[in-house]
PDB file of C-alpha atoms and ligand atoms in Angstrom:
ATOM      1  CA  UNK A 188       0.000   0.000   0.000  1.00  0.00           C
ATOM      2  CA  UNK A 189       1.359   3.385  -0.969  1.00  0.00           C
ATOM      3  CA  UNK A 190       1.137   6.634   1.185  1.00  0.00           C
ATOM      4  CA  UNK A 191      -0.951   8.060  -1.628  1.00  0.00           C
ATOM      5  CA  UNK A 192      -4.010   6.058  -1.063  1.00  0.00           C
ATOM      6  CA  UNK A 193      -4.153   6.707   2.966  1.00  0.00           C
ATOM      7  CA  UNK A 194      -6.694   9.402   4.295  1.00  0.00           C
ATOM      8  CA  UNK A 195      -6.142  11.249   7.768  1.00  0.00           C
ATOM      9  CA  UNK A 196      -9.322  12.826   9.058  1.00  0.00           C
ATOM     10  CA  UNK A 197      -8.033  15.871  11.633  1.00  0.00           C
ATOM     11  CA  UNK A 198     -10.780  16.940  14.220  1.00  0.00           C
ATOM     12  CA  UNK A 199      -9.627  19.907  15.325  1.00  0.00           C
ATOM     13  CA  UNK A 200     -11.317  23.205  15.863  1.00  0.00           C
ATOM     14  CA  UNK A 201      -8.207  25.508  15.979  1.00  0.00           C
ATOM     15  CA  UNK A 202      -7.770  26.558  12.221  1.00  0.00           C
ATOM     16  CA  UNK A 203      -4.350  27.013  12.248  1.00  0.00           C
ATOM     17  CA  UNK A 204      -3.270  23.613  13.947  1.00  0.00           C
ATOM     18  CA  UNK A 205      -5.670  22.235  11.076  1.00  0.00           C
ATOM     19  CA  UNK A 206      -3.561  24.181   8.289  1.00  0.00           C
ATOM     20  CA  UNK A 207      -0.028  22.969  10.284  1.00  0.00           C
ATOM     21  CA  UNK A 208      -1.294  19.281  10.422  1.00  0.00           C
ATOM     22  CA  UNK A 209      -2.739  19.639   6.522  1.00  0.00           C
ATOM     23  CA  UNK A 210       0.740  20.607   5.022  1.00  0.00           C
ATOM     24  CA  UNK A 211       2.600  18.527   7.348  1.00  0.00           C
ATOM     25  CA  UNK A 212       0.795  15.086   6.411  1.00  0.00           C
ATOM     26  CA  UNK A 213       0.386  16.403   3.044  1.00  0.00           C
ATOM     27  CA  UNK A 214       4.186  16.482   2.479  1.00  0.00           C
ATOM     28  CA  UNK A 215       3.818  12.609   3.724  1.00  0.00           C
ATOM     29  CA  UNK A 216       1.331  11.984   0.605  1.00  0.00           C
ATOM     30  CA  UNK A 217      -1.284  11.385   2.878  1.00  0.00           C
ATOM     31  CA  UNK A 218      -4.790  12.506   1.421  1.00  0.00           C
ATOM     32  CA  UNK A 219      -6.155  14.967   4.681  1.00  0.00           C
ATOM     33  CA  UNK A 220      -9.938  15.213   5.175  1.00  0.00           C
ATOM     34  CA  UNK A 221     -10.951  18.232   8.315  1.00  0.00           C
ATOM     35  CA  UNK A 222     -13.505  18.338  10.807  1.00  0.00           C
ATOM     36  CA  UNK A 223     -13.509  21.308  13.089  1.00  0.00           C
ATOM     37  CA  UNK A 224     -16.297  19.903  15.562  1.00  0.00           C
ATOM     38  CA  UNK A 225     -17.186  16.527  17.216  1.00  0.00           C
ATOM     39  CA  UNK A 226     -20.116  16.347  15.632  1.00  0.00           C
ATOM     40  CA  UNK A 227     -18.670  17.075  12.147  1.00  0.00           C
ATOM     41  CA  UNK A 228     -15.452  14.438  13.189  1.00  0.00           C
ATOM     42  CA  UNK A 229     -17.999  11.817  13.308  1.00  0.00           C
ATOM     43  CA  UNK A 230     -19.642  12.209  10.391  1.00  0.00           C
ATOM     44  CA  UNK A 231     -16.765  12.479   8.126  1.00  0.00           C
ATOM     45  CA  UNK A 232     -15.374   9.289   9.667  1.00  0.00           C
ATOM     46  CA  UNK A 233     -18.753   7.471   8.443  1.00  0.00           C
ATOM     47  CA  UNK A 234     -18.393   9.384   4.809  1.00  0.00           C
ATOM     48  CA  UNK A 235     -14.752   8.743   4.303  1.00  0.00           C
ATOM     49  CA  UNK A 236     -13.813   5.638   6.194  1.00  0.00           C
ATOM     50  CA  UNK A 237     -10.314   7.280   7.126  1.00  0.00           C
ATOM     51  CA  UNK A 238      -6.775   4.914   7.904  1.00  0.00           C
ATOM     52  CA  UNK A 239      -6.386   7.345  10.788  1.00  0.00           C
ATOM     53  CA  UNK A 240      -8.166   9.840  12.489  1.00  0.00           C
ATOM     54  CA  UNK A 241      -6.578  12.668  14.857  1.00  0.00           C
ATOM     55  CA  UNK A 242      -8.151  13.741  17.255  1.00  0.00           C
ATOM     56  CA  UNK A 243      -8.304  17.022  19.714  1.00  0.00           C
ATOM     57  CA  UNK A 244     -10.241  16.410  23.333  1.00  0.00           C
ATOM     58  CA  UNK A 245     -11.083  20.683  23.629  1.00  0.00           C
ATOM     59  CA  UNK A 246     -13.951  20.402  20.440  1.00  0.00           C
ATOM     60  CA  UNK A 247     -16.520  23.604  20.841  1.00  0.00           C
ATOM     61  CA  UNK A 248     -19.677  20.700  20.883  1.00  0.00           C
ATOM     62  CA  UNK A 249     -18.682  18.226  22.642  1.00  0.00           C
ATOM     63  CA  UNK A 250     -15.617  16.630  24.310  1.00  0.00           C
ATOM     64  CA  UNK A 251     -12.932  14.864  21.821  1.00  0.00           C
ATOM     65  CA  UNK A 252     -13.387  11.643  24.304  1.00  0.00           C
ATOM     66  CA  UNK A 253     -17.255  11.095  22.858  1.00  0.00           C
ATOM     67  CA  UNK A 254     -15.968  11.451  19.158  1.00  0.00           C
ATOM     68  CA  UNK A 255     -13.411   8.328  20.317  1.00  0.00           C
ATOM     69  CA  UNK A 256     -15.992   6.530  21.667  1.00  0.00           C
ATOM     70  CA  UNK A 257     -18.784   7.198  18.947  1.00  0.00           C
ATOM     71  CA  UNK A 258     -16.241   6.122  16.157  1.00  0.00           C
ATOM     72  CA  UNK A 259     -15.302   3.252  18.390  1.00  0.00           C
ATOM     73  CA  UNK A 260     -18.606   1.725  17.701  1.00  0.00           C
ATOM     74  CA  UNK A 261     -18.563   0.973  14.434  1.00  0.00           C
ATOM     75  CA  UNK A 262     -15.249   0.972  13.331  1.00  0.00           C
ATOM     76  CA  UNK A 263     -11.310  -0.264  14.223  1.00  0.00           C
ATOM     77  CA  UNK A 264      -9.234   2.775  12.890  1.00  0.00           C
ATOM     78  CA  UNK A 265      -6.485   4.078  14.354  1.00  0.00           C
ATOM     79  CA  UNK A 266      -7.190   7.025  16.487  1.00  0.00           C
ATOM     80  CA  UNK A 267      -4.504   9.149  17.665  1.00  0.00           C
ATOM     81  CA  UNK A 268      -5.210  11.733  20.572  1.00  0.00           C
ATOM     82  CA  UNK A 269      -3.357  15.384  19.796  1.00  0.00           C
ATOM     83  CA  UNK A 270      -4.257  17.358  22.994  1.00  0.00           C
ATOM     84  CA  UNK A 271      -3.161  19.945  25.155  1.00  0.00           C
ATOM     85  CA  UNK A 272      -4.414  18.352  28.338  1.00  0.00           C
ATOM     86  CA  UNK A 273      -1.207  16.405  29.373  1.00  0.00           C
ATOM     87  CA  UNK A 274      -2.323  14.899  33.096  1.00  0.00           C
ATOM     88  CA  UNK A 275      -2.173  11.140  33.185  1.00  0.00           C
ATOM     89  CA  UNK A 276      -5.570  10.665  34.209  1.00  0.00           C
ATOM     90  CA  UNK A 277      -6.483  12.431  30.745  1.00  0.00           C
ATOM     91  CA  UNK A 278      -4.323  10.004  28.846  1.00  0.00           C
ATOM     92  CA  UNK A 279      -5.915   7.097  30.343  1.00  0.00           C
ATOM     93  CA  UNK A 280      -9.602   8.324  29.687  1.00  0.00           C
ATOM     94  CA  UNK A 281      -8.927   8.675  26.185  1.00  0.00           C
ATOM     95  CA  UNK A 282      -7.300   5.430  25.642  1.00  0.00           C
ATOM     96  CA  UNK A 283     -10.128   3.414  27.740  1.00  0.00           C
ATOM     97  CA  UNK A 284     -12.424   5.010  25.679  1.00  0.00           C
ATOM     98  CA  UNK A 285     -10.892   3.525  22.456  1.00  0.00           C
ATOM     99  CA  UNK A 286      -7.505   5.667  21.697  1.00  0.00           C
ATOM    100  CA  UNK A 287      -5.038   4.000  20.753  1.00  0.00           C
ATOM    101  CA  UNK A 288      -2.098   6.314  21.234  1.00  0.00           C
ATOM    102  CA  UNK A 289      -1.915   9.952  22.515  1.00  0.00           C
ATOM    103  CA  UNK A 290       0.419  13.123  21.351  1.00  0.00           C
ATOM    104  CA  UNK A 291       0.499  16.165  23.762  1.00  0.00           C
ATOM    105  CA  UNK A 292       0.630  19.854  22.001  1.00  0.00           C
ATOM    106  CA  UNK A 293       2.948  21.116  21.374  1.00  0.00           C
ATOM    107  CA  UNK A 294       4.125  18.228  19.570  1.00  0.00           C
ATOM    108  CA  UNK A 295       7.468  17.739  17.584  1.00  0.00           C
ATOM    109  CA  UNK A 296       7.296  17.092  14.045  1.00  0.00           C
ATOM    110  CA  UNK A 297       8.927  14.002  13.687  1.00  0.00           C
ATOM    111  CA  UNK A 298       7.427  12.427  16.835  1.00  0.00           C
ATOM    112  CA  UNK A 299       4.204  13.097  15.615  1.00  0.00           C
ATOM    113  CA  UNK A 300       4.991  11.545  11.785  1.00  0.00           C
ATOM    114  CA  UNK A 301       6.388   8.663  14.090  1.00  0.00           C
ATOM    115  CA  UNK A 302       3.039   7.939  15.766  1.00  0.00           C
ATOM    116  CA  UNK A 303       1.239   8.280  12.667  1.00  0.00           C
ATOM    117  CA  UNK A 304       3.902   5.821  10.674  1.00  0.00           C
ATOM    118  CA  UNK A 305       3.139   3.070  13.295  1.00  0.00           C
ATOM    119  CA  UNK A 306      -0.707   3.669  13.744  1.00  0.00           C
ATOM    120  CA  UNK A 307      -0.834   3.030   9.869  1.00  0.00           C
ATOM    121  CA  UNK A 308       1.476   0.405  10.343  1.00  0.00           C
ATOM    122  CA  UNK A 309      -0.668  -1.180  12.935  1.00  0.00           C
ATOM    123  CA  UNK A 310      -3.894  -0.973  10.998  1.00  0.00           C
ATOM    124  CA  UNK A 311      -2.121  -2.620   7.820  1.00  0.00           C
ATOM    125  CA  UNK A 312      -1.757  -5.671   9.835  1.00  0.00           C
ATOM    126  CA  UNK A 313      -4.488  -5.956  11.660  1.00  0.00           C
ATOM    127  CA  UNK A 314      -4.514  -7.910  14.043  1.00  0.00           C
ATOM    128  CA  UNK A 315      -2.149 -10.782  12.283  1.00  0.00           C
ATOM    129  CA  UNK A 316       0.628 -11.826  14.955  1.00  0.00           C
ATOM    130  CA  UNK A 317       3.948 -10.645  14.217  1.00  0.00           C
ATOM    131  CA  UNK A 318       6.419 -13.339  14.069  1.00  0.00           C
ATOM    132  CA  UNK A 319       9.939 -11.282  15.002  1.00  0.00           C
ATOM    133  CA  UNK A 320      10.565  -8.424  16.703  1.00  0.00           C
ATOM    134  CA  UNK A 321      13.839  -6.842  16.077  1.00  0.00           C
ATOM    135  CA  UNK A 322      15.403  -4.481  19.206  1.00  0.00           C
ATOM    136  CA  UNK A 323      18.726  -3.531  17.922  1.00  0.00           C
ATOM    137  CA  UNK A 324      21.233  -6.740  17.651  1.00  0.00           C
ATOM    138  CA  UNK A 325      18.094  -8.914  19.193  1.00  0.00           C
ATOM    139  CA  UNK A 326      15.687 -10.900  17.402  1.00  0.00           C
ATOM    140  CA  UNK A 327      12.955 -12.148  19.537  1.00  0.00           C
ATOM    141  CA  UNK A 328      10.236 -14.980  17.811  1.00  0.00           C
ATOM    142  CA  UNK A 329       7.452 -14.390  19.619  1.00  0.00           C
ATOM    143  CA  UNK A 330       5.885 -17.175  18.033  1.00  0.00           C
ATOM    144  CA  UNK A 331       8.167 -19.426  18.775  1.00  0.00           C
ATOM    145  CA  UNK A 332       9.204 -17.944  21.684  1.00  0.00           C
ATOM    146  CA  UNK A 333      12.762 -17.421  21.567  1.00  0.00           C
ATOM    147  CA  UNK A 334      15.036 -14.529  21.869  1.00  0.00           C
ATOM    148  CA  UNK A 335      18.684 -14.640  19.951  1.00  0.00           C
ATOM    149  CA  UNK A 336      21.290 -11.727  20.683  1.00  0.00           C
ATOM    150  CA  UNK A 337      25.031 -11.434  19.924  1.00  0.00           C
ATOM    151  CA  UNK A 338      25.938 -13.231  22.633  1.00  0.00           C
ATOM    152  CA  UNK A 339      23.601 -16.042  21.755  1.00  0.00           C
ATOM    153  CA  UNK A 340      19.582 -17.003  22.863  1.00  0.00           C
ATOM    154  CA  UNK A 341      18.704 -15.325  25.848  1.00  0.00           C
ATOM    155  CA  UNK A 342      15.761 -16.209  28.382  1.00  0.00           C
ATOM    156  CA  UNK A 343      12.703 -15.235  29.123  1.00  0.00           C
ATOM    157  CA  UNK A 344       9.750 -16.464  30.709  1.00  0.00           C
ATOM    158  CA  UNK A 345       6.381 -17.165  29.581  1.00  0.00           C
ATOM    159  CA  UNK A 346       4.876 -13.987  31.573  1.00  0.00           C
ATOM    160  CA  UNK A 347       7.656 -11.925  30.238  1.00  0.00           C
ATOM    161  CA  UNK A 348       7.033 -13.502  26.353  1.00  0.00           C
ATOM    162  CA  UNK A 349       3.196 -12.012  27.028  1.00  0.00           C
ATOM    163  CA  UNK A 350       3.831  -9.005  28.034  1.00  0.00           C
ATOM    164  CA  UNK A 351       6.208  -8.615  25.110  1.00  0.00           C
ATOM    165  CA  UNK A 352       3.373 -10.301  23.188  1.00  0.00           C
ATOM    166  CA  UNK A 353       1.012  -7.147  24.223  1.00  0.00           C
ATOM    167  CA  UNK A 354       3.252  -4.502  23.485  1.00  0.00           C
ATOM    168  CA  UNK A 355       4.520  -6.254  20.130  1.00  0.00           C
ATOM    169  CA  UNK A 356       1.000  -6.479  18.578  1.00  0.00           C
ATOM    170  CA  UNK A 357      -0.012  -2.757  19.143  1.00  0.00           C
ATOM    171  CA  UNK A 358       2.816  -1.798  17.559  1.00  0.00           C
ATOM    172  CA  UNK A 359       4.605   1.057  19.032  1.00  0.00           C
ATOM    173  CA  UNK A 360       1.204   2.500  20.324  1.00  0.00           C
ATOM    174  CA  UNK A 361       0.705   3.149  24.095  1.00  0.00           C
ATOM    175  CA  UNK A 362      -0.271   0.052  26.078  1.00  0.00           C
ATOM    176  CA  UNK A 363      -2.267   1.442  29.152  1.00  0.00           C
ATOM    177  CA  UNK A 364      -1.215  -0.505  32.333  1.00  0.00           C
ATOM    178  CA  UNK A 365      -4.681  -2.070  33.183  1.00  0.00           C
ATOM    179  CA  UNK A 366      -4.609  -3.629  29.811  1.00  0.00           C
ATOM    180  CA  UNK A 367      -1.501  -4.951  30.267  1.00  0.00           C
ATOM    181  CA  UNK A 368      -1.925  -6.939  33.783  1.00  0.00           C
ATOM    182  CA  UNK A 369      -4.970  -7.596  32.151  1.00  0.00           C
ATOM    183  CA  UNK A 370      -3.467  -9.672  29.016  1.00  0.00           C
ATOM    184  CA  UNK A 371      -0.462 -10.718  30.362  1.00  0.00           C
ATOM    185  CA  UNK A 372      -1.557 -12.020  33.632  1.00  0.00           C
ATOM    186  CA  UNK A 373      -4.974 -13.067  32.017  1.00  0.00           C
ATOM    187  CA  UNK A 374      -8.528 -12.463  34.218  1.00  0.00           C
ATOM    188  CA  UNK A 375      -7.825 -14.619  36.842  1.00  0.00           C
ATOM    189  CA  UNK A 376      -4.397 -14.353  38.257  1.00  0.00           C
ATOM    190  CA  UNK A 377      -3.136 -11.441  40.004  1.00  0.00           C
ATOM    191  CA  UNK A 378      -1.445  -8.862  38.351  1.00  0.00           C
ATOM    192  CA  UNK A 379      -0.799  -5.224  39.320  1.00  0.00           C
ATOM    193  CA  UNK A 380       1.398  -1.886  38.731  1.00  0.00           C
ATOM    194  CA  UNK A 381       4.208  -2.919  41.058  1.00  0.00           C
ATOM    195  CA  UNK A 382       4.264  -6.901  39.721  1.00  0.00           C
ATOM    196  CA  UNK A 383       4.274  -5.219  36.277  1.00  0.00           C
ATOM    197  CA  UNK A 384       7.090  -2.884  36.726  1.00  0.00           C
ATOM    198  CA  UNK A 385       9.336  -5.503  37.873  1.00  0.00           C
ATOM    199  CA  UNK A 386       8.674  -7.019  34.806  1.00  0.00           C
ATOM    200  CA  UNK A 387       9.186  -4.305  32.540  1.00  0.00           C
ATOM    201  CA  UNK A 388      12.555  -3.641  34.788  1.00  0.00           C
ATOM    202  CA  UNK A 389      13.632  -7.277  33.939  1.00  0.00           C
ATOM    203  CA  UNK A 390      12.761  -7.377  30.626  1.00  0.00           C
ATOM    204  CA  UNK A 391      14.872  -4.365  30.187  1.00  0.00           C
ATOM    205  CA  UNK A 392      17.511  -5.572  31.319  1.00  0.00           C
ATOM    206  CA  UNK A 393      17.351  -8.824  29.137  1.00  0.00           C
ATOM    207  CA  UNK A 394      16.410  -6.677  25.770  1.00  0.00           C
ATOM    208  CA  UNK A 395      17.779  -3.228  26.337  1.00  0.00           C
ATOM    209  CA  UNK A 396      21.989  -2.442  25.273  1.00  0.00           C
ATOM    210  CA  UNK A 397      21.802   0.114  28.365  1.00  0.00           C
ATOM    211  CA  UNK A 398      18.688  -1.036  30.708  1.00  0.00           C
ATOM    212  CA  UNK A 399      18.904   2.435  32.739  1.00  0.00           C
ATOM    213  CA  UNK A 400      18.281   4.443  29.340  1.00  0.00           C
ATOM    214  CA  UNK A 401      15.856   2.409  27.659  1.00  0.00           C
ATOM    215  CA  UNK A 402      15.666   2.446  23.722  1.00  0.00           C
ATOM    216  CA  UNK A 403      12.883   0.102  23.020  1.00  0.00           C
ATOM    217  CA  UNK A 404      10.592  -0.755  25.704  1.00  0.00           C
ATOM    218  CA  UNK A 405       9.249   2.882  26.859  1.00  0.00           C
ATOM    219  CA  UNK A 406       7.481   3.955  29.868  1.00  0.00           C
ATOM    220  CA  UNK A 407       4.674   6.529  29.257  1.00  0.00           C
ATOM    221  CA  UNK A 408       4.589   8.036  33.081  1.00  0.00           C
ATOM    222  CA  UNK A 409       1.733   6.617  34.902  1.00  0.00           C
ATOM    223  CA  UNK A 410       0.030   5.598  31.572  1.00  0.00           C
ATOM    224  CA  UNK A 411       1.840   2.234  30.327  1.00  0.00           C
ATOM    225  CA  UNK A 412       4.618   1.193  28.484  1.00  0.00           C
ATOM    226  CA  UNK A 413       4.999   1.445  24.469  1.00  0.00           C
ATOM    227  CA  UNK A 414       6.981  -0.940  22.205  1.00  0.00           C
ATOM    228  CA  UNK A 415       9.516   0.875  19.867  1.00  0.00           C
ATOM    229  CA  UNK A 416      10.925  -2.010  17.590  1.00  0.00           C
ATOM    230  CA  UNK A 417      13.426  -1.281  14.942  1.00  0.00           C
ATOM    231  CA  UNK A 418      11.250  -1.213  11.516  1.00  0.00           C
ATOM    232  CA  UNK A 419      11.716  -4.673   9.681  1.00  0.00           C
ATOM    233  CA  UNK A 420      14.433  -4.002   6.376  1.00  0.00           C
ATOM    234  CA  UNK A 421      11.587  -3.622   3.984  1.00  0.00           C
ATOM    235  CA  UNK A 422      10.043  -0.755   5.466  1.00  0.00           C
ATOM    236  CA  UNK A 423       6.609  -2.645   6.195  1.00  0.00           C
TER     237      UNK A 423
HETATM  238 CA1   CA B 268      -9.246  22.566  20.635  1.00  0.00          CA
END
């Protein structure tokens, strides 16, 4: 699939964010359709059945978090949060309602062509398994679980191979912690922040080159964690 045929639908009420995002995914070859209210975002993501929608929470009719949850009904697209509201507890509303990853303004350029690369990404797939992740000099094959680095396989447990698992198949997007425990530890076992974090602290130190400055498996303060694997050689 080429960049030409993917459409963005912006909600955003401020004009001149509008105009910024416009030329900015424009220069990308991605097709932009606006909406400057909820009401309006909602519509246009019936009419135009968008690969991505961005989304601001401050809309003048109603809040962003109802146009996430009114698209959520009908439809899987990737829907990226770009909002000014930057406490945690906003973060997490907006991904329980359906988000899937979430940009503060103001945002940088190339973070925010990042997050769009891998919500696109994500959607291409689906929700089809990916077989290898690649972190640098390590292959992990989460299939078959193994993990293979310079220094030859290294281990990791079946709790550590699902929370991997989690973060692998939303590809790059934020994984909220709740979901998470929830996946990894499955419904009836006991999972929670702290049991998580130790997990996250071990994997990094089995999967990350410097486990103090993390490069691949990122924590999103008091949100979750997010997945940033190297992008596989043909650029899919
Ligand atoms: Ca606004």
């Amino acid at each position: 699939m080429t960049r030409a045929m993917f459409v963005v639908l912006v909600v955003e009420d401020d004009a001149a964010i509008r105009s910024v995002l416009r030329t900015l995914l424009e220069s990308q070859q991605y097709r932009v359709v606006e909406a400057d209210t909820a009401a309006r975002g909602v519509i246009e993501a019936r009419g135009h059945r968008p690969d991505l929608v961005l989304v601001d929470l401050g809309l003048p009719d109603r809040d962003g978090l109802s146009v996430i949850g009114e698209i959520r009904k009908t439809s899987p697209v990737p829907i990226l949060v770009l909002s000014a509201r930057t406490m945690e507890s906003d973060k997490v509303a907006a991904l329980d309602v359906g988000a899937d990853d979430y940009v503060t303004k103001p945002f940088s350029t190339p973070e925010l062509l990042a997050r769009v690369r891998a919500a696109l990404r994500r959607n291409a797939r689906g929700s089809e398994r990916l077989p290898l992740i690649k972190l640098g000099a390590l292959t992990v094959d989460l299939t078959n679980r193994s993990a293979t680095g310079p220094e030859g396989s290294v281990h990791l447990t079946p709790l550590e191979y699902r929370v991997l698992d989690c973060l692998a198949r939303n590809g790059g997007m934020i994984v909220t912690q709740a979901q998470l425990i929830r996946e990894a530890w499955g419904p009836d076992r006991l999972g929670d922040a702290r049991g998580l974090r130790s997990y996250v602290k071990m994997l990094r130190q089995k999967l990350e080159p410097v486990p103090s400055q993390p490069r691949y498996l990122l924590t999103e303060a008091g949100v979750g964690y997010r997945l940033l694997a190297d992008e596989a050689p043909d650029g899919t």
